[in-house]
Amino acid sequence: MTIRDTPGATSGAATTTLDTLMPGPLSLAGHRLGTPQRAGALTMVPISGPAYPGIVPPRRGLKLARVDGYGRVELHNGAADGVAIVPLHIGYIQDAAQNHALCRSAFIAAGQSLMFEDAACVQASQGGYLTERDQWFFVLPVELRARALQRRGVHDFSKLWDDIAALNRGYGLPARGHLEQILSRKRPVLTQFQSRLELQPGQLGALFFVDGRLAGLELAPDPGYFADVWTALVCFAYGVAAWHAEQRHAEAGPPSEARPFPATCLPELRAALDRDRAARIAQVAGWLADVPTGPVELTEEERYLGLRLSTVTGAHLAGQVVTDGDRAVYASLFAPWPGDTAQ
């Protein structure tokens, strides 16, 4: 999978391979990167490619069935057919309830339910259990994802409270184990990333960069699945770190003013846009070239028919992937982030 010249871009734009980002022999053959989009500190590079059939999209097929005590969350696949791949680090928010997030992905067959007994409460000292009504889901911010992955299988509902408190303190918020201080109270700010970045037709994945640093690689089985997790990823998984970066920029001084393209007619404007697009592609290629590489460990967690769910651990990348043979069907991989407490 490569960054290629886009239509209209200047000849010779940088071409950068992403093969080194995927662990071991996993193949992304046929996948392509689109034109980078930028919203402040957050850059998103769309991924398109062949869809993998038979996977239930999470918003339409995967439902929170119940919370049976703190740290015990049951999800249900209500689809008549197809297996659900639970998005890695998905969480649920509801007013006046103890909000939870999951530390791992999983398979759930059609019509079946699965109790996650190693879920993490993400709102300390809040009573009440989540129910099916009036809820929305998120994906844990990248700053918390390494710790959550490390603590999969640990039955301790308060296991992320100290990490959440440290994250809040670093963001100038009260040092409490309440993730809703960011996700709910800053939601109007975070959702701006969704409106400023455009989901592309046929898009089934993305690379996310914050301030020029690779934050994550997300790949879904098909465009419908990716559309379902789009808001949770762009606003919460990676938007939180981008919002924090923009706060630091504001403290450093006012941003430089945008300058209009030096064009006096439509052909000149088109040429200027092509040059700008090519420059952005070359910039992202440079960011990719700077991504550290090294060995990763792939640990199989479970199987469903020909699908395998594995955990990826390495110094430069971690997360979970679902594969069929050597084909990557689903991936949620993130880079270690400055200040995360798992380092």
mmCIF file of C-alpha atoms in Angstrom:
data_model
loop_
_atom_site.group_PDB
_atom_site.id
_atom_site.type_symbol
_atom_site.label_atom_id
_atom_site.label_comp_id
_atom_site.label_asym_id
_atom_site.label_seq_id
_atom_site.Cartn_x
_atom_site.Cartn_y
_atom_site.Cartn_z
ATOM 1 C CA MET A 1 0.000 0.000 0.000
ATOM 2 C CA THR A 2 1.503 3.284 -1.079
ATOM 3 C CA ILE A 3 0.941 6.978 -1.256
ATOM 4 C CA ARG A 4 0.649 7.585 -4.962
ATOM 5 C CA ASP A 5 0.355 10.580 -7.208
ATOM 6 C CA THR A 6 -3.226 11.812 -7.138
ATOM 7 C CA PRO A 7 -5.014 12.998 -10.270
ATOM 8 C CA GLY A 8 -3.741 16.423 -11.190
ATOM 9 C CA ALA A 9 -0.782 16.326 -8.822
ATOM 10 C CA THR A 10 2.633 17.204 -10.126
ATOM 11 C CA SER A 11 4.600 14.322 -11.590
ATOM 12 C CA GLY A 12 7.053 12.654 -9.279
ATOM 13 C CA ALA A 13 5.188 13.197 -5.986
ATOM 14 C CA ALA A 14 6.620 11.054 -3.207
ATOM 15 C CA THR A 15 5.667 7.371 -3.038
ATOM 16 C CA THR A 16 5.952 5.763 0.396
ATOM 17 C CA THR A 17 5.321 2.153 1.329
ATOM 18 C CA LEU A 18 3.240 1.267 4.389
ATOM 19 C CA ASP A 19 4.133 -2.398 4.421
ATOM 20 C CA THR A 20 6.501 -1.913 7.347
ATOM 21 C CA LEU A 21 3.625 -0.633 9.503
ATOM 22 C CA MET A 22 1.728 -3.920 9.335
ATOM 23 C CA PRO A 23 3.090 -6.715 11.530
ATOM 24 C CA GLY A 24 4.767 -9.765 10.072
ATOM 25 C CA PRO A 25 3.508 -11.090 6.746
ATOM 26 C CA LEU A 26 0.049 -9.444 6.887
ATOM 27 C CA SER A 27 -1.018 -8.199 3.480
ATOM 28 C CA LEU A 28 -2.703 -4.950 2.494
ATOM 29 C CA ALA A 29 -2.588 -5.817 -1.195
ATOM 30 C CA GLY A 30 -5.069 -3.787 -3.200
ATOM 31 C CA HIS A 31 -5.444 -1.042 -0.583
ATOM 32 C CA ARG A 32 -4.714 2.543 -1.590
ATOM 33 C CA LEU A 33 -4.136 5.810 0.204
ATOM 34 C CA GLY A 34 -6.103 8.868 -0.836
ATOM 35 C CA THR A 35 -5.379 12.575 -0.621
ATOM 36 C CA PRO A 36 -4.517 13.730 2.928
ATOM 37 C CA GLN A 37 -6.986 15.992 4.723
ATOM 38 C CA ARG A 38 -6.042 18.324 7.561
ATOM 39 C CA ALA A 39 -8.080 19.878 10.360
ATOM 40 C CA GLY A 40 -5.791 21.852 12.626
ATOM 41 C CA ALA A 41 -3.314 19.474 14.263
ATOM 42 C CA LEU A 42 -5.100 16.361 12.961
ATOM 43 C CA THR A 43 -4.269 14.912 9.537
ATOM 44 C CA MET A 44 -6.274 12.014 8.125
ATOM 45 C CA VAL A 45 -5.211 9.952 5.098
ATOM 46 C CA PRO A 46 -8.093 7.836 3.745
ATOM 47 C CA ILE A 47 -7.607 4.167 2.890
ATOM 48 C CA SER A 48 -9.700 2.410 0.253
ATOM 49 C CA GLY A 49 -9.555 -1.143 -0.995
ATOM 50 C CA PRO A 50 -11.393 -4.451 -1.351
ATOM 51 C CA ALA A 51 -14.226 -5.075 1.094
ATOM 52 C CA TYR A 52 -14.438 -8.259 3.173
ATOM 53 C CA PRO A 53 -18.018 -9.622 3.267
ATOM 54 C CA GLY A 54 -19.958 -11.091 6.162
ATOM 55 C CA ILE A 55 -18.933 -8.727 8.995
ATOM 56 C CA VAL A 56 -21.694 -7.001 10.965
ATOM 57 C CA PRO A 57 -21.270 -3.194 11.235
ATOM 58 C CA PRO A 58 -21.072 -2.159 14.893
ATOM 59 C CA ARG A 59 -23.633 0.656 15.067
ATOM 60 C CA ARG A 60 -26.394 -1.267 13.332
ATOM 61 C CA GLY A 61 -25.704 -4.774 14.595
ATOM 62 C CA LEU A 62 -23.802 -4.558 17.881
ATOM 63 C CA LYS A 63 -25.788 -3.506 20.938
ATOM 64 C CA LEU A 64 -25.041 -3.035 24.619
ATOM 65 C CA ALA A 65 -27.250 -5.669 26.251
ATOM 66 C CA ARG A 66 -26.555 -4.970 29.930
ATOM 67 C CA VAL A 67 -24.023 -4.156 32.612
ATOM 68 C CA ASP A 68 -24.015 -6.867 35.265
ATOM 69 C CA GLY A 69 -22.016 -5.153 37.987
ATOM 70 C CA TYR A 70 -19.074 -2.818 37.585
ATOM 71 C CA GLY A 71 -16.548 -4.046 35.031
ATOM 72 C CA ARG A 72 -18.977 -6.557 33.450
ATOM 73 C CA VAL A 73 -20.412 -5.446 30.100
ATOM 74 C CA GLU A 74 -22.477 -7.677 27.829
ATOM 75 C CA LEU A 75 -22.726 -6.974 24.090
ATOM 76 C CA HIS A 76 -25.192 -8.622 21.710
ATOM 77 C CA ASN A 77 -24.979 -9.228 17.961
ATOM 78 C CA GLY A 78 -28.578 -8.779 16.851
ATOM 79 C CA ALA A 79 -27.945 -9.478 13.179
ATOM 80 C CA ALA A 80 -29.591 -12.468 11.540
ATOM 81 C CA ASP A 81 -26.297 -13.506 9.974
ATOM 82 C CA GLY A 82 -22.680 -12.400 10.007
ATOM 83 C CA VAL A 83 -20.090 -12.184 12.757
ATOM 84 C CA ALA A 84 -19.479 -8.980 14.687
ATOM 85 C CA ILE A 85 -15.923 -7.761 15.259
ATOM 86 C CA VAL A 86 -16.068 -5.637 18.409
ATOM 87 C CA PRO A 87 -14.089 -2.420 17.779
ATOM 88 C CA LEU A 88 -10.975 -2.283 19.928
ATOM 89 C CA HIS A 89 -11.363 -0.011 22.973
ATOM 90 C CA ILE A 90 -15.000 0.832 22.319
ATOM 91 C CA GLY A 91 -16.778 2.481 25.235
ATOM 92 C CA TYR A 92 -20.284 3.672 26.080
ATOM 93 C CA ILE A 93 -21.449 6.961 27.577
ATOM 94 C CA GLN A 94 -24.777 7.548 29.299
ATOM 95 C CA ASP A 95 -25.928 10.272 31.662
ATOM 96 C CA ALA A 96 -26.165 9.266 35.338
ATOM 97 C CA ALA A 97 -24.495 5.901 34.752
ATOM 98 C CA GLN A 98 -21.093 4.296 35.304
ATOM 99 C CA ASN A 99 -19.544 4.565 31.846
ATOM 100 C CA HIS A 100 -17.411 1.651 30.632
ATOM 101 C CA ALA A 101 -14.814 0.894 27.960
ATOM 102 C CA LEU A 102 -13.519 -2.442 26.692
ATOM 103 C CA CYS A 103 -9.826 -3.328 26.723
ATOM 104 C CA ARG A 104 -9.954 -5.801 23.834
ATOM 105 C CA SER A 105 -11.746 -6.787 20.662
ATOM 106 C CA ALA A 106 -13.685 -10.036 20.196
ATOM 107 C CA PHE A 107 -15.882 -12.026 17.824
ATOM 108 C CA ILE A 108 -19.630 -12.354 18.457
ATOM 109 C CA ALA A 109 -21.628 -14.706 16.235
ATOM 110 C CA ALA A 110 -25.046 -13.757 14.854
ATOM 111 C CA GLY A 111 -27.749 -13.792 17.517
ATOM 112 C CA GLN A 112 -25.210 -14.350 20.302
ATOM 113 C CA SER A 113 -24.114 -12.303 23.321
ATOM 114 C CA LEU A 114 -20.740 -11.996 25.015
ATOM 115 C CA MET A 115 -19.993 -10.824 28.546
ATOM 116 C CA PHE A 116 -16.754 -8.846 28.864
ATOM 117 C CA GLU A 117 -15.689 -9.411 32.454
ATOM 118 C CA ASP A 118 -12.534 -7.313 32.085
ATOM 119 C CA ALA A 119 -14.213 -4.018 31.128
ATOM 120 C CA ALA A 120 -12.975 -0.791 32.673
ATOM 121 C CA CYS A 121 -15.110 1.837 34.349
ATOM 122 C CA VAL A 122 -14.076 5.233 33.010
ATOM 123 C CA GLN A 123 -15.988 7.422 35.457
ATOM 124 C CA ALA A 124 -14.805 7.027 39.034
ATOM 125 C CA SER A 125 -17.304 7.123 41.892
ATOM 126 C CA GLN A 126 -20.365 7.378 39.639
ATOM 127 C CA GLY A 127 -23.293 5.147 40.516
ATOM 128 C CA GLY A 128 -25.783 3.537 38.149
ATOM 129 C CA TYR A 129 -25.410 0.990 35.385
ATOM 130 C CA LEU A 130 -25.515 1.561 31.648
ATOM 131 C CA THR A 131 -28.730 0.540 29.909
ATOM 132 C CA GLU A 132 -29.741 0.346 26.248
ATOM 133 C CA ARG A 133 -31.382 3.784 26.148
ATOM 134 C CA ASP A 134 -29.838 7.184 25.390
ATOM 135 C CA GLN A 135 -26.265 6.046 24.934
ATOM 136 C CA TRP A 136 -23.492 6.749 22.455
ATOM 137 C CA PHE A 137 -20.165 5.063 21.934
ATOM 138 C CA PHE A 138 -16.598 6.257 21.688
ATOM 139 C CA VAL A 139 -13.116 4.802 21.313
ATOM 140 C CA LEU A 140 -10.578 5.443 24.071
ATOM 141 C CA PRO A 141 -8.197 8.366 23.397
ATOM 142 C CA VAL A 142 -4.828 7.283 22.023
ATOM 143 C CA GLU A 143 -3.164 8.402 25.260
ATOM 144 C CA LEU A 144 -4.986 5.615 27.157
ATOM 145 C CA ARG A 145 -4.943 2.839 24.598
ATOM 146 C CA ALA A 146 -1.576 1.261 25.398
ATOM 147 C CA ARG A 147 -2.490 0.930 29.086
ATOM 148 C CA ALA A 148 -5.933 -0.461 28.257
ATOM 149 C CA LEU A 149 -4.413 -3.067 25.943
ATOM 150 C CA GLN A 150 -1.876 -4.070 28.593
ATOM 151 C CA ARG A 151 -4.702 -4.606 31.098
ATOM 152 C CA ARG A 152 -6.963 -6.740 28.943
ATOM 153 C CA GLY A 153 -7.941 -9.806 30.941
ATOM 154 C CA VAL A 154 -7.452 -7.989 34.267
ATOM 155 C CA HIS A 155 -10.685 -8.078 36.293
ATOM 156 C CA ASP A 156 -10.476 -4.698 38.018
ATOM 157 C CA PHE A 157 -13.096 -2.140 37.035
ATOM 158 C CA SER A 158 -10.999 0.774 38.402
ATOM 159 C CA LYS A 159 -7.837 -0.197 36.500
ATOM 160 C CA LEU A 160 -7.796 2.941 34.303
ATOM 161 C CA TRP A 161 -8.790 5.536 36.902
ATOM 162 C CA ASP A 162 -5.230 6.617 37.720
ATOM 163 C CA ASP A 163 -4.383 6.865 34.020
ATOM 164 C CA ILE A 164 -7.511 8.911 33.307
ATOM 165 C CA ALA A 165 -6.705 11.206 36.242
ATOM 166 C CA ALA A 166 -3.178 11.722 34.869
ATOM 167 C CA LEU A 167 -4.614 12.493 31.420
ATOM 168 C CA ASN A 168 -7.014 15.057 32.878
ATOM 169 C CA ARG A 169 -4.233 16.664 34.897
ATOM 170 C CA GLY A 170 -2.067 16.958 31.790
ATOM 171 C CA TYR A 171 -4.941 18.709 30.023
ATOM 172 C CA GLY A 172 -5.423 21.227 32.830
ATOM 173 C CA LEU A 173 -8.580 19.552 34.140
ATOM 174 C CA PRO A 174 -9.323 18.255 37.652
ATOM 175 C CA ALA A 175 -7.200 15.134 38.279
ATOM 176 C CA ARG A 176 -10.073 12.691 38.617
ATOM 177 C CA GLY A 177 -10.728 9.332 37.010
ATOM 178 C CA HIS A 178 -13.576 10.823 34.998
ATOM 179 C CA LEU A 179 -13.106 10.480 31.249
ATOM 180 C CA GLU A 180 -16.395 12.278 30.684
ATOM 181 C CA GLN A 181 -14.602 15.523 31.651
ATOM 182 C CA ILE A 182 -13.079 15.300 28.180
ATOM 183 C CA LEU A 183 -15.526 13.200 26.154
ATOM 184 C CA SER A 184 -18.764 14.861 27.253
ATOM 185 C CA ARG A 185 -17.803 18.362 28.361
ATOM 186 C CA LYS A 186 -15.422 18.910 25.434
ATOM 187 C CA ARG A 187 -17.647 17.114 22.937
ATOM 188 C CA PRO A 188 -18.672 20.319 21.059
ATOM 189 C CA VAL A 189 -14.974 21.040 20.446
ATOM 190 C CA LEU A 190 -14.056 17.463 19.547
ATOM 191 C CA THR A 191 -16.928 16.986 17.100
ATOM 192 C CA GLN A 192 -15.537 19.823 15.003
ATOM 193 C CA PHE A 193 -12.972 17.346 13.660
ATOM 194 C CA GLN A 194 -15.830 15.274 12.238
ATOM 195 C CA SER A 195 -17.236 18.272 10.393
ATOM 196 C CA ARG A 196 -13.840 19.442 9.109
ATOM 197 C CA LEU A 197 -12.645 16.045 7.850
ATOM 198 C CA GLU A 198 -14.655 14.357 5.107
ATOM 199 C CA LEU A 199 -15.324 10.622 4.972
ATOM 200 C CA GLN A 200 -14.689 9.574 1.379
ATOM 201 C CA PRO A 201 -16.857 7.266 -0.772
ATOM 202 C CA GLY A 202 -15.535 3.714 -0.470
ATOM 203 C CA GLN A 203 -13.252 4.599 2.458
ATOM 204 C CA LEU A 204 -12.640 1.663 4.807
ATOM 205 C CA GLY A 205 -9.712 2.908 6.845
ATOM 206 C CA ALA A 206 -7.395 5.785 7.637
ATOM 207 C CA LEU A 207 -4.025 6.846 8.889
ATOM 208 C CA PHE A 208 -4.159 9.498 11.610
ATOM 209 C CA PHE A 209 -1.346 11.941 12.346
ATOM 210 C CA VAL A 210 -1.229 14.522 15.130
ATOM 211 C CA ASP A 211 1.250 17.341 14.584
ATOM 212 C CA GLY A 212 3.035 15.262 11.955
ATOM 213 C CA ARG A 213 3.415 12.216 14.209
ATOM 214 C CA LEU A 214 1.730 8.916 13.358
ATOM 215 C CA ALA A 215 -0.992 8.285 15.940
ATOM 216 C CA GLY A 216 -2.822 5.306 14.465
ATOM 217 C CA LEU A 217 -3.788 3.059 11.579
ATOM 218 C CA GLU A 218 -7.416 1.966 11.411
ATOM 219 C CA LEU A 219 -8.749 -0.569 8.910
ATOM 220 C CA ALA A 220 -12.312 -1.889 8.687
ATOM 221 C CA PRO A 221 -13.711 -4.852 6.738
ATOM 222 C CA ASP A 222 -15.855 -2.591 4.537
ATOM 223 C CA PRO A 223 -16.938 1.054 4.145
ATOM 224 C CA GLY A 224 -20.145 0.532 6.140
ATOM 225 C CA TYR A 225 -18.234 -0.678 9.187
ATOM 226 C CA PHE A 226 -15.772 2.201 8.949
ATOM 227 C CA ALA A 227 -18.568 4.752 8.622
ATOM 228 C CA ASP A 228 -20.044 3.383 11.861
ATOM 229 C CA VAL A 229 -16.806 3.943 13.822
ATOM 230 C CA TRP A 230 -15.757 7.145 11.999
ATOM 231 C CA THR A 231 -17.066 9.601 14.607
ATOM 232 C CA ALA A 232 -15.654 7.602 17.526
ATOM 233 C CA LEU A 233 -12.207 7.535 15.900
ATOM 234 C CA VAL A 234 -11.854 11.031 14.506
ATOM 235 C CA CYS A 235 -13.437 12.851 17.457
ATOM 236 C CA PHE A 236 -12.314 10.791 20.443
ATOM 237 C CA ALA A 237 -9.566 8.260 19.678
ATOM 238 C CA TYR A 238 -7.426 10.847 17.852
ATOM 239 C CA GLY A 239 -9.318 14.127 18.173
ATOM 240 C CA VAL A 240 -8.504 14.421 21.889
ATOM 241 C CA ALA A 241 -4.740 14.459 21.261
ATOM 242 C CA ALA A 242 -5.219 16.900 18.362
ATOM 243 C CA TRP A 243 -7.298 19.220 20.541
ATOM 244 C CA HIS A 244 -4.553 19.163 23.169
ATOM 245 C CA ALA A 245 -1.914 19.940 20.521
ATOM 246 C CA GLU A 246 -3.951 22.912 19.361
ATOM 247 C CA GLN A 247 -4.154 24.145 22.944
ATOM 248 C CA ARG A 248 -0.356 24.107 23.118
ATOM 249 C CA HIS A 249 -0.142 25.977 19.818
ATOM 250 C CA ALA A 250 -2.523 28.658 21.099
ATOM 251 C CA GLU A 251 -0.417 29.132 24.228
ATOM 252 C CA ALA A 252 2.699 29.541 22.068
ATOM 253 C CA GLY A 253 1.195 32.444 20.121
ATOM 254 C CA PRO A 254 -1.334 33.282 17.429
ATOM 255 C CA PRO A 255 -1.228 31.163 14.250
ATOM 256 C CA SER A 256 0.172 32.599 11.054
ATOM 257 C CA GLU A 257 -2.419 33.963 8.682
ATOM 258 C CA ALA A 258 -3.411 31.872 5.697
ATOM 259 C CA ARG A 259 -2.318 33.382 2.413
ATOM 260 C CA PRO A 260 -4.392 33.235 -0.781
ATOM 261 C CA PHE A 261 -3.033 31.365 -3.775
ATOM 262 C CA PRO A 262 -1.146 33.654 -6.187
ATOM 263 C CA ALA A 263 -3.598 33.089 -9.041
ATOM 264 C CA THR A 264 -5.346 35.518 -11.362
ATOM 265 C CA CYS A 265 -7.390 33.048 -13.422
ATOM 266 C CA LEU A 266 -8.968 29.608 -13.114
ATOM 267 C CA PRO A 267 -6.094 27.644 -14.757
ATOM 268 C CA GLU A 268 -3.587 29.289 -12.409
ATOM 269 C CA LEU A 269 -5.801 28.463 -9.422
ATOM 270 C CA ARG A 270 -6.053 24.819 -10.497
ATOM 271 C CA ALA A 271 -2.281 24.628 -10.901
ATOM 272 C CA ALA A 272 -1.786 26.158 -7.436
ATOM 273 C CA LEU A 273 -4.212 23.637 -5.921
ATOM 274 C CA ASP A 274 -2.345 20.783 -7.621
ATOM 275 C CA ARG A 275 0.963 22.026 -6.205
ATOM 276 C CA ASP A 276 -0.547 22.345 -2.735
ATOM 277 C CA ARG A 277 -1.989 18.800 -2.951
ATOM 278 C CA ALA A 278 1.338 17.399 -4.102
ATOM 279 C CA ALA A 279 3.126 19.208 -1.260
ATOM 280 C CA ARG A 280 0.748 17.683 1.309
ATOM 281 C CA ILE A 281 1.293 14.205 -0.146
ATOM 282 C CA ALA A 282 5.060 14.677 -0.012
ATOM 283 C CA GLN A 283 4.788 15.933 3.575
ATOM 284 C CA VAL A 284 2.850 12.843 4.689
ATOM 285 C CA ALA A 285 5.357 10.642 2.859
ATOM 286 C CA GLY A 286 8.071 12.293 4.924
ATOM 287 C CA TRP A 287 6.157 11.668 8.130
ATOM 288 C CA LEU A 288 5.818 8.003 7.224
ATOM 289 C CA ALA A 289 9.516 7.764 6.462
ATOM 290 C CA ASP A 290 10.199 9.027 9.996
ATOM 291 C CA VAL A 291 7.997 6.402 11.689
ATOM 292 C CA PRO A 292 10.210 4.079 13.763
ATOM 293 C CA THR A 293 10.233 0.450 12.728
ATOM 294 C CA GLY A 294 11.229 -2.701 14.518
ATOM 295 C CA PRO A 295 10.084 -6.182 15.464
ATOM 296 C CA VAL A 296 6.562 -6.775 16.703
ATOM 297 C CA GLU A 297 5.026 -9.760 18.457
ATOM 298 C CA LEU A 298 1.745 -11.230 17.188
ATOM 299 C CA THR A 299 -0.229 -13.185 19.805
ATOM 300 C CA GLU A 300 -3.338 -15.052 18.707
ATOM 301 C CA GLU A 301 -6.288 -14.456 21.056
ATOM 302 C CA GLU A 302 -9.236 -16.294 19.454
ATOM 303 C CA ARG A 303 -10.665 -17.709 16.220
ATOM 304 C CA TYR A 304 -13.969 -17.682 14.415
ATOM 305 C CA LEU A 305 -14.092 -20.013 11.416
ATOM 306 C CA GLY A 306 -11.224 -18.777 9.191
ATOM 307 C CA LEU A 307 -10.771 -15.483 11.067
ATOM 308 C CA ARG A 308 -8.093 -14.934 13.697
ATOM 309 C CA LEU A 309 -7.928 -12.142 16.251
ATOM 310 C CA SER A 310 -4.381 -11.302 17.368
ATOM 311 C CA THR A 311 -2.742 -8.744 19.626
ATOM 312 C CA VAL A 312 0.167 -6.741 18.244
ATOM 313 C CA THR A 313 2.862 -5.519 20.624
ATOM 314 C CA GLY A 314 5.981 -3.620 19.645
ATOM 315 C CA ALA A 315 8.023 -0.590 20.577
ATOM 316 C CA HIS A 316 6.549 1.524 17.762
ATOM 317 C CA LEU A 317 3.064 0.077 17.301
ATOM 318 C CA ALA A 318 0.471 -1.887 19.266
ATOM 319 C CA GLY A 319 -3.164 -2.900 18.966
ATOM 320 C CA GLN A 320 -5.201 -5.774 17.580
ATOM 321 C CA VAL A 321 -5.808 -7.197 14.098
ATOM 322 C CA VAL A 322 -8.217 -9.663 12.532
ATOM 323 C CA THR A 323 -6.867 -11.727 9.661
ATOM 324 C CA ASP A 324 -8.015 -14.320 7.165
ATOM 325 C CA GLY A 325 -4.844 -16.133 6.186
ATOM 326 C CA ASP A 326 -2.367 -13.348 5.503
ATOM 327 C CA ARG A 327 -5.093 -10.816 4.617
ATOM 328 C CA ALA A 328 -5.772 -8.023 7.105
ATOM 329 C CA VAL A 329 -9.555 -7.808 7.606
ATOM 330 C CA TYR A 330 -9.633 -5.408 10.574
ATOM 331 C CA ALA A 331 -6.875 -3.486 12.305
ATOM 332 C CA SER A 332 -6.741 -0.939 15.084
ATOM 333 C CA LEU A 333 -3.089 -0.078 15.634
ATOM 334 C CA PHE A 334 -1.775 2.904 17.563
ATOM 335 C CA ALA A 335 1.600 4.427 18.290
ATOM 336 C CA PRO A 336 2.945 5.033 21.805
ATOM 337 C CA TRP A 337 1.984 8.568 22.730
ATOM 338 C CA PRO A 338 4.008 11.149 24.713
ATOM 339 C CA GLY A 339 2.805 11.184 28.297
ATOM 340 C CA ASP A 340 0.848 7.934 28.246
ATOM 341 C CA THR A 341 1.400 6.079 31.482
ATOM 342 C CA ALA A 342 1.957 2.676 29.885
ATOM 343 C CA GLN A 343 5.421 3.632 28.597
#
